[in-house]
PDB file of C-alpha atoms in Angstrom:
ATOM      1  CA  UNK A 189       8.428  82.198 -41.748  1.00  0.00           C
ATOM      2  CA  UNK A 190       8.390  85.774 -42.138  1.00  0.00           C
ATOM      3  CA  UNK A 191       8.768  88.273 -38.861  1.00  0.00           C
ATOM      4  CA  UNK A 192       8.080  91.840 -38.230  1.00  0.00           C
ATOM      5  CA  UNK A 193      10.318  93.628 -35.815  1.00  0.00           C
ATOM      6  CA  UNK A 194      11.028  90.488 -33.145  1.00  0.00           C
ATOM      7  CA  UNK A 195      12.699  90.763 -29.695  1.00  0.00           C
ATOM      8  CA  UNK A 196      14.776  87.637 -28.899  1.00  0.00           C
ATOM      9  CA  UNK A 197      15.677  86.876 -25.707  1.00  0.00           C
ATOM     10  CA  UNK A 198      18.695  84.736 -25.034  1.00  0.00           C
ATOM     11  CA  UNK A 199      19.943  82.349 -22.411  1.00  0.00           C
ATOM     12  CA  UNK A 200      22.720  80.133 -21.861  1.00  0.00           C
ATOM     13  CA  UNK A 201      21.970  76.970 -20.436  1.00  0.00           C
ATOM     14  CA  UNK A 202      25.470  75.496 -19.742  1.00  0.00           C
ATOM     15  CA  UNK A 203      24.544  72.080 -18.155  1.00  0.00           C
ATOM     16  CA  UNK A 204      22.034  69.339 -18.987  1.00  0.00           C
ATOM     17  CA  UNK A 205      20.900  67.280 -16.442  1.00  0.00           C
ATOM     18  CA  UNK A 206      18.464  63.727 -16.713  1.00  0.00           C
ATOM     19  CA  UNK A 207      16.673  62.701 -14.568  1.00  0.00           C
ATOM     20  CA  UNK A 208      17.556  60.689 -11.956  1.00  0.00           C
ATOM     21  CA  UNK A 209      20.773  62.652 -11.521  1.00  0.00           C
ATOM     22  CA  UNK A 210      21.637  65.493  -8.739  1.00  0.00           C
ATOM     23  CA  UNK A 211      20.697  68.381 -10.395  1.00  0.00           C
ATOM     24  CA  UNK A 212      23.033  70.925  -9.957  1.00  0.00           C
ATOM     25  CA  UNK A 213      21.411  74.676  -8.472  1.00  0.00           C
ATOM     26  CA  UNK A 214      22.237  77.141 -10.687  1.00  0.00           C
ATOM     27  CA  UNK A 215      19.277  78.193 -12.696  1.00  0.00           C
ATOM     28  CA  UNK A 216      21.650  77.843 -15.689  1.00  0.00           C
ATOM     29  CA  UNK A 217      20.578  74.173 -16.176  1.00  0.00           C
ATOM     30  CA  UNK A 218      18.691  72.299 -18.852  1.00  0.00           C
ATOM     31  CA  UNK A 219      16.193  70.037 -17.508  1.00  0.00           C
ATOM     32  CA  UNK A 220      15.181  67.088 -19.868  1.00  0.00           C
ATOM     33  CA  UNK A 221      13.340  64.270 -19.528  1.00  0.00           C
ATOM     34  CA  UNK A 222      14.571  60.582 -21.745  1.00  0.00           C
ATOM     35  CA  UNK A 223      16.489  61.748 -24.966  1.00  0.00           C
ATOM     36  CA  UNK A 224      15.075  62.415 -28.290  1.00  0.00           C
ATOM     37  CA  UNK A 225      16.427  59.422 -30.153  1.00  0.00           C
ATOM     38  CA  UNK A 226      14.165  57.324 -27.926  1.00  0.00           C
ATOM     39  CA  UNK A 227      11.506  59.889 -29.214  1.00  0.00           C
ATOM     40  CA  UNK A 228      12.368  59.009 -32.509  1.00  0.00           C
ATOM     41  CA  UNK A 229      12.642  55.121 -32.649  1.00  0.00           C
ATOM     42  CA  UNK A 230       8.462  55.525 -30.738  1.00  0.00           C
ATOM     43  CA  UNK A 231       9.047  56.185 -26.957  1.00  0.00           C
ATOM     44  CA  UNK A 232       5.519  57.547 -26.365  1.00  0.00           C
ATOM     45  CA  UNK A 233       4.938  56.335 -22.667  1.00  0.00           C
ATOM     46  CA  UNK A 234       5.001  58.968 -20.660  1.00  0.00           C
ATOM     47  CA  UNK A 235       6.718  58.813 -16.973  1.00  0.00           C
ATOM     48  CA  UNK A 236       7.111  62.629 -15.784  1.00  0.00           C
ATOM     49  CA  UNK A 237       4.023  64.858 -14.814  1.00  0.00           C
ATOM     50  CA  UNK A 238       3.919  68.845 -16.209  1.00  0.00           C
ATOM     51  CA  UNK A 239       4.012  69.123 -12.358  1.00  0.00           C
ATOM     52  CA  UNK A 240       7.397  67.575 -12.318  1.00  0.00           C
ATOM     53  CA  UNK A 241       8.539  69.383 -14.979  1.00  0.00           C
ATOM     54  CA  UNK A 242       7.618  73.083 -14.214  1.00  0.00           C
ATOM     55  CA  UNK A 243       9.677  72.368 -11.065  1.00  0.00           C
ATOM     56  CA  UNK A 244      12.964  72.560 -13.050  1.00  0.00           C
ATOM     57  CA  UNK A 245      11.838  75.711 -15.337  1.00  0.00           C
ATOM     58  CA  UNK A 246       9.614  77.829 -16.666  1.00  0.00           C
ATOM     59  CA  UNK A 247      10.706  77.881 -20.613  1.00  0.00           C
ATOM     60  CA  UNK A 248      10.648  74.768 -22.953  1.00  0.00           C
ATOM     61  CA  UNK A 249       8.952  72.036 -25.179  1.00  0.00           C
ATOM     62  CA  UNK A 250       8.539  68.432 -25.381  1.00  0.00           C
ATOM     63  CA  UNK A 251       5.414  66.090 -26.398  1.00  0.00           C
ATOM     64  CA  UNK A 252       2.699  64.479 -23.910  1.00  0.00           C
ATOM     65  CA  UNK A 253       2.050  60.818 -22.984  1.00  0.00           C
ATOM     66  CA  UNK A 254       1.294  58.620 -26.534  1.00  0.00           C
ATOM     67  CA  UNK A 255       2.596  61.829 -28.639  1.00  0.00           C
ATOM     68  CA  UNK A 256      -0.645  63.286 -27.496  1.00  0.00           C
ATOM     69  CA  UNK A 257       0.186  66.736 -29.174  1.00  0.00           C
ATOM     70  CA  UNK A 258       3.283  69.516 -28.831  1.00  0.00           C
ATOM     71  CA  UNK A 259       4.119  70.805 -25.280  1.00  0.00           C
ATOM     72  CA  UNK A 260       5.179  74.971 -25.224  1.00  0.00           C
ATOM     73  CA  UNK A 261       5.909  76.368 -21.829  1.00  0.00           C
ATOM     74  CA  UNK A 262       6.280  80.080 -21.385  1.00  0.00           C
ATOM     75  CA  UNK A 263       6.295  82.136 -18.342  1.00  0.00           C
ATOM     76  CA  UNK A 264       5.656  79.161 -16.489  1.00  0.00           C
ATOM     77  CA  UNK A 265       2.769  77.627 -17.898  1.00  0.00           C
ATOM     78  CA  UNK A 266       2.959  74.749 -19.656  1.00  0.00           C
ATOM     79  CA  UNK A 267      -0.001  74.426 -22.742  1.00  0.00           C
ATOM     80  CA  UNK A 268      -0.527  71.422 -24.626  1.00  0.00           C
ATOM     81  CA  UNK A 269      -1.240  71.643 -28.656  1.00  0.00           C
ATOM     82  CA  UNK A 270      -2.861  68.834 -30.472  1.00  0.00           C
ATOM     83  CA  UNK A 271      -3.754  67.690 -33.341  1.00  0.00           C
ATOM     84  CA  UNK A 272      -6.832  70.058 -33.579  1.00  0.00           C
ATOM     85  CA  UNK A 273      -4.115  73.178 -34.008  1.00  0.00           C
ATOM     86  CA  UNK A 274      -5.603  74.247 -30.424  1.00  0.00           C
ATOM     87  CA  UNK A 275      -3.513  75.066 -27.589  1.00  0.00           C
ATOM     88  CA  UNK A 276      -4.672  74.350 -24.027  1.00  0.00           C
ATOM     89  CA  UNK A 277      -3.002  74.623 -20.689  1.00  0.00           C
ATOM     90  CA  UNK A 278      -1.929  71.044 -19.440  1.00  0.00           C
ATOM     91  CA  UNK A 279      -3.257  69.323 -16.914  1.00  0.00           C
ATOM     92  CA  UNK A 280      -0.566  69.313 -13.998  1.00  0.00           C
ATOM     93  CA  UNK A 281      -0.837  65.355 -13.653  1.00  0.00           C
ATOM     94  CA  UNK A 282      -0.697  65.000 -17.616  1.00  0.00           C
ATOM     95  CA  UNK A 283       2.735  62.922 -18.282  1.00  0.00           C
ATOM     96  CA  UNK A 284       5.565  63.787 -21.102  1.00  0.00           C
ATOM     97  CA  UNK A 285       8.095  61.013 -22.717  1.00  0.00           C
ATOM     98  CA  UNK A 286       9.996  64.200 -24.251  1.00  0.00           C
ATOM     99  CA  UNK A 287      10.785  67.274 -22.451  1.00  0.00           C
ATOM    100  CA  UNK A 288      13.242  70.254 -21.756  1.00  0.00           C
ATOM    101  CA  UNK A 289      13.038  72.750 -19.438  1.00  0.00           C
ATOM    102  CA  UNK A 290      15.341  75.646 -17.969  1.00  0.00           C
ATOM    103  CA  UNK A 291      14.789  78.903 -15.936  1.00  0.00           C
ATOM    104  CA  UNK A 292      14.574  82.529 -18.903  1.00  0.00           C
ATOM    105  CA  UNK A 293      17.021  84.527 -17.185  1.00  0.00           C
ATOM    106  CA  UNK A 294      17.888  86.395 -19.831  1.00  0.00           C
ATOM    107  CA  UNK A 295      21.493  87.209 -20.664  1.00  0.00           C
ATOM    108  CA  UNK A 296      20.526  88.898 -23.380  1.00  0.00           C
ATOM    109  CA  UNK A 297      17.763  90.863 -25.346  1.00  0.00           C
ATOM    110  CA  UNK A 298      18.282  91.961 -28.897  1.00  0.00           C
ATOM    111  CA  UNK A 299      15.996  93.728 -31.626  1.00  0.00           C
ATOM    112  CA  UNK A 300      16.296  91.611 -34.966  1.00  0.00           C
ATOM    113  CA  UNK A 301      15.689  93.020 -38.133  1.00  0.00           C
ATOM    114  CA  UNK A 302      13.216  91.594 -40.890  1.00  0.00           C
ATOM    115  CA  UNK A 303      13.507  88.363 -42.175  1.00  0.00           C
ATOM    116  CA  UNK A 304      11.745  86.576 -44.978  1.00  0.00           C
ATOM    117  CA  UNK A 305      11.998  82.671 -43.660  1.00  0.00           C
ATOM    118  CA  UNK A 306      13.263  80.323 -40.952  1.00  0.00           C
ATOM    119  CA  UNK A 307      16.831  79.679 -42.312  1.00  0.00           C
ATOM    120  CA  UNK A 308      17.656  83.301 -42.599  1.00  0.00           C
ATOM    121  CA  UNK A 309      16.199  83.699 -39.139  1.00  0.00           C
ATOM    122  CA  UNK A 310      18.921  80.882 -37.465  1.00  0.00           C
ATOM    123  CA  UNK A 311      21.387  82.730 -39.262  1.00  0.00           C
ATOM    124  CA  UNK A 312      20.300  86.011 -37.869  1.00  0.00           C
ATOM    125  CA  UNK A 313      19.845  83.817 -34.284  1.00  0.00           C
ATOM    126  CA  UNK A 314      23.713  82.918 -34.910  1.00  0.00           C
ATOM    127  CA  UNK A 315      25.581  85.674 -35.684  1.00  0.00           C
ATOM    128  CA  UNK A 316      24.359  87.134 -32.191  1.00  0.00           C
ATOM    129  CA  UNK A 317      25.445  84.110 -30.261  1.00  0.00           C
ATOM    130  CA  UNK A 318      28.802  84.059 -28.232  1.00  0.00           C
ATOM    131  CA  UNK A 319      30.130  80.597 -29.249  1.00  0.00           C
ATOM    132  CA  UNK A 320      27.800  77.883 -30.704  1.00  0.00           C
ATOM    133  CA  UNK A 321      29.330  75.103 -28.184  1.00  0.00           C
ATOM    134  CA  UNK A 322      26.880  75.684 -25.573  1.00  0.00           C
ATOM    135  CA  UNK A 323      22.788  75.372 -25.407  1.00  0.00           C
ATOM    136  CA  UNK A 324      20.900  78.097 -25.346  1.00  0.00           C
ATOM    137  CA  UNK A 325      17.031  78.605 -24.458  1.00  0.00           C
ATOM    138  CA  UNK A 326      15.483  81.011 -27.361  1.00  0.00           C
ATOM    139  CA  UNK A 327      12.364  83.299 -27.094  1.00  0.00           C
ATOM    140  CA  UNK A 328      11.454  85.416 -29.869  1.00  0.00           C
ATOM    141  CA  UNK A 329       8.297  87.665 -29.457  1.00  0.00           C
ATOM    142  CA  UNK A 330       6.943  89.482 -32.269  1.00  0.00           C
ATOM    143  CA  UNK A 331       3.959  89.982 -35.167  1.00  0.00           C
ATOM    144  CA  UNK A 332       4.639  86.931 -37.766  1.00  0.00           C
ATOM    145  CA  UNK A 333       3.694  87.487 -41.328  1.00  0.00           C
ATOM    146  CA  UNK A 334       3.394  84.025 -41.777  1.00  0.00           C
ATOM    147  CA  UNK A 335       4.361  80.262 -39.997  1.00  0.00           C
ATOM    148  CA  UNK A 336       3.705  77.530 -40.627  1.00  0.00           C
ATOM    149  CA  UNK A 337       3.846  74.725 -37.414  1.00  0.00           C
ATOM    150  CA  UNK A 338       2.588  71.476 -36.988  1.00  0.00           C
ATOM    151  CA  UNK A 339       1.418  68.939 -34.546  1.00  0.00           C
ATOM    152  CA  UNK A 340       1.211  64.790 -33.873  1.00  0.00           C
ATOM    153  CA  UNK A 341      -1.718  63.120 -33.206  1.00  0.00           C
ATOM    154  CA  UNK A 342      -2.365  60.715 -29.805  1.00  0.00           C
ATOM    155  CA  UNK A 343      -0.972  57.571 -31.150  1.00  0.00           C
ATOM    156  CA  UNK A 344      -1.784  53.634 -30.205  1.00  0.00           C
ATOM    157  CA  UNK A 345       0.362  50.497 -29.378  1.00  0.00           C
ATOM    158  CA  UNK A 346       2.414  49.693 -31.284  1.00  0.00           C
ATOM    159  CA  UNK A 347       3.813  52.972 -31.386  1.00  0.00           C
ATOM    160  CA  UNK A 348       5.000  53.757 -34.851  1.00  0.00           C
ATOM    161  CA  UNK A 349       8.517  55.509 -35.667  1.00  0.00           C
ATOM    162  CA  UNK A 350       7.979  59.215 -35.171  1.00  0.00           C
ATOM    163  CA  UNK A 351       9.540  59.563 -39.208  1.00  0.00           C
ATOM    164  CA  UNK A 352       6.301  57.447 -40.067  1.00  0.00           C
ATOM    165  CA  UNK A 353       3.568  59.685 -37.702  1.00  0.00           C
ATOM    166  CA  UNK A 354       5.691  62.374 -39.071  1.00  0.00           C
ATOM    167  CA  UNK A 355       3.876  61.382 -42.816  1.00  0.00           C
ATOM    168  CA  UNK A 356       0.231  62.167 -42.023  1.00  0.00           C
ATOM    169  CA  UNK A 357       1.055  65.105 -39.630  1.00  0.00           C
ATOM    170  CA  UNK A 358      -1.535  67.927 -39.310  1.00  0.00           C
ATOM    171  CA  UNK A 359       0.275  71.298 -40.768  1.00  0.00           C
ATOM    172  CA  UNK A 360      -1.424  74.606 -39.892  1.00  0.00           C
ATOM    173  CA  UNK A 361      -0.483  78.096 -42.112  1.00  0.00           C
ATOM    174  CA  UNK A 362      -0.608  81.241 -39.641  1.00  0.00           C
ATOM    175  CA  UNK A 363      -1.079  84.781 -41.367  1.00  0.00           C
ATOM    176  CA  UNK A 364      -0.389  87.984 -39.413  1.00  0.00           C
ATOM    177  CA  UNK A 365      -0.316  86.152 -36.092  1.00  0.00           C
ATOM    178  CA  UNK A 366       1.229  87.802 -33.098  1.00  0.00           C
ATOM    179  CA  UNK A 367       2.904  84.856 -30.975  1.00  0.00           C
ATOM    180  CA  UNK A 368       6.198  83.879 -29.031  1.00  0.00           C
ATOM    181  CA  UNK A 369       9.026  81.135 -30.525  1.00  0.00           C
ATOM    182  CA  UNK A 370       9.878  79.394 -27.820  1.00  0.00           C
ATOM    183  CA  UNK A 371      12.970  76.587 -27.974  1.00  0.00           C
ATOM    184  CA  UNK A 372      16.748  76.024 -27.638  1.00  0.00           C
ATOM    185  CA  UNK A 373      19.603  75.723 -30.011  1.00  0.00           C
ATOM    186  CA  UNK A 374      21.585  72.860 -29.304  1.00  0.00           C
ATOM    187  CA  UNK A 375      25.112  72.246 -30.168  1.00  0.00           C
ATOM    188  CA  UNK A 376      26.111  69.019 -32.134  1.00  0.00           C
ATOM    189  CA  UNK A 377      27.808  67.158 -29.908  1.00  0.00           C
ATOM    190  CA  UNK A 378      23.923  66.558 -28.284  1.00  0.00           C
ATOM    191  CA  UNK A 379      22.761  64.488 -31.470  1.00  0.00           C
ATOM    192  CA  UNK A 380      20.671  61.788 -29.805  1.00  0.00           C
ATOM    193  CA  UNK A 381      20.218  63.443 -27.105  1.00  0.00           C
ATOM    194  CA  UNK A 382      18.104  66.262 -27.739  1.00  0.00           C
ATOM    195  CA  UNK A 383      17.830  67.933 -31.499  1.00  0.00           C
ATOM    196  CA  UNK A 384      20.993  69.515 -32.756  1.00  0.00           C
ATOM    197  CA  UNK A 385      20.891  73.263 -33.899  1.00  0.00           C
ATOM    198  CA  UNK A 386      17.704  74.939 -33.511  1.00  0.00           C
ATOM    199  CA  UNK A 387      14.425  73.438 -32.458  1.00  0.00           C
ATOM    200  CA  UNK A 388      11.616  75.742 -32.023  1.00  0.00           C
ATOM    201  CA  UNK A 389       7.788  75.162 -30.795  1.00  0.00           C
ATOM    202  CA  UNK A 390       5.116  78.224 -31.637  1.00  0.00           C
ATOM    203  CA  UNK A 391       1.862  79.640 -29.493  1.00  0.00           C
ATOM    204  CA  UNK A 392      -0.079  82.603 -30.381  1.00  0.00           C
ATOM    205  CA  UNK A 393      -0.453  85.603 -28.117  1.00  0.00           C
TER     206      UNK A 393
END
């Protein structure tokens, strides 16, 4: 992944909350729905509507009902990318497995310089970050040279592993593509919970 002149825009989210606990009020919270090592070992049913979800924020990702595609919200709207490449806005009553959510407040907004891929990018992302023990939500807007993303196909009981749908995954190359990154980076004390370090979802202006 190669950027030109990105603005990132951070946020600490300092609490995660599940449902079916008392979420707290602060805007400072990150909303998720199951955890993704149930993702992982094929928990595809969904059970909370985008509805739901863009209750408790207006920034995130996840996956639809049946890994029916990638989820991206930004600036409160949630769009739903299948396998086609295609991003559409989701239905409200659509249903996610896999989900995270919190409010962009930003505490911060930084100019990065170039960078030539995604590793040297997380590096750039963490030498700006006050401590690495605490989530943040991540939006970086700016003209890509290049990225490459990917997406799941709907899948069928029995739901297979996601490292097997993983296998025959639809990849998509991006050239010269103005767009927003839009995810969190996680600390590691969250492994199995949601995806340690950075995870990061892609839509085109």
């Amino acid at each position: 992944m190669k950027t030109r002149w990105p603005w990132l825009v951070l946020a600490a989210a300092t609490v995660l909350t599940l449902p079916g606990c008392a979420a707290p009020t602060d805007r400072d919270t990150l909303y998720q729905t199951s955890t993704i090592g149930a993702l992982m070992e094929g928990g595809y049913d969904g059970d909370v509507s985008v509805a739901a979800l863009l209750s408790h924020g207006d920034f995130g990702l996840g996956t639809f009902d049946a890994l029916d595609g990638e989820m991206v919200i930004v600036d409160g709207t949630a769009y739903q990318v299948r396998a086609d490449g295609r991003a559409r806005p989701a239905e409200a009553n659509a249903l996610t497995p896999f989900a995270a959510v919190t409010w962009l407040d930003a505490d911060r907004r930084v100019e990065l310089d170039r960078t030539d891929n995604l590793a040297a990018l997380c590096a750039a992302l963490d030498a700006r970050l006050p401590t690495p023990n605490v989530p943040y939500a991540i939006r970086i807007d700016g003209e890509f040279e290049y990225v490459k993303v990917r997406s799941v196909p709907r899948q069928s009981k029995p739901y297979p592993r996601l490292v097997d749908v993983a296998k025959a995954q639809p990849v998509f190359e991006h050239w010269r593509i103005v767009g927003t990154l839009v995810g969190f980076r996680l600390p590691g004390y969250t492994d199995g919970i949601n995806v340690p370090g950075y995870h990061l979802h892609f839509i085109d202006a």
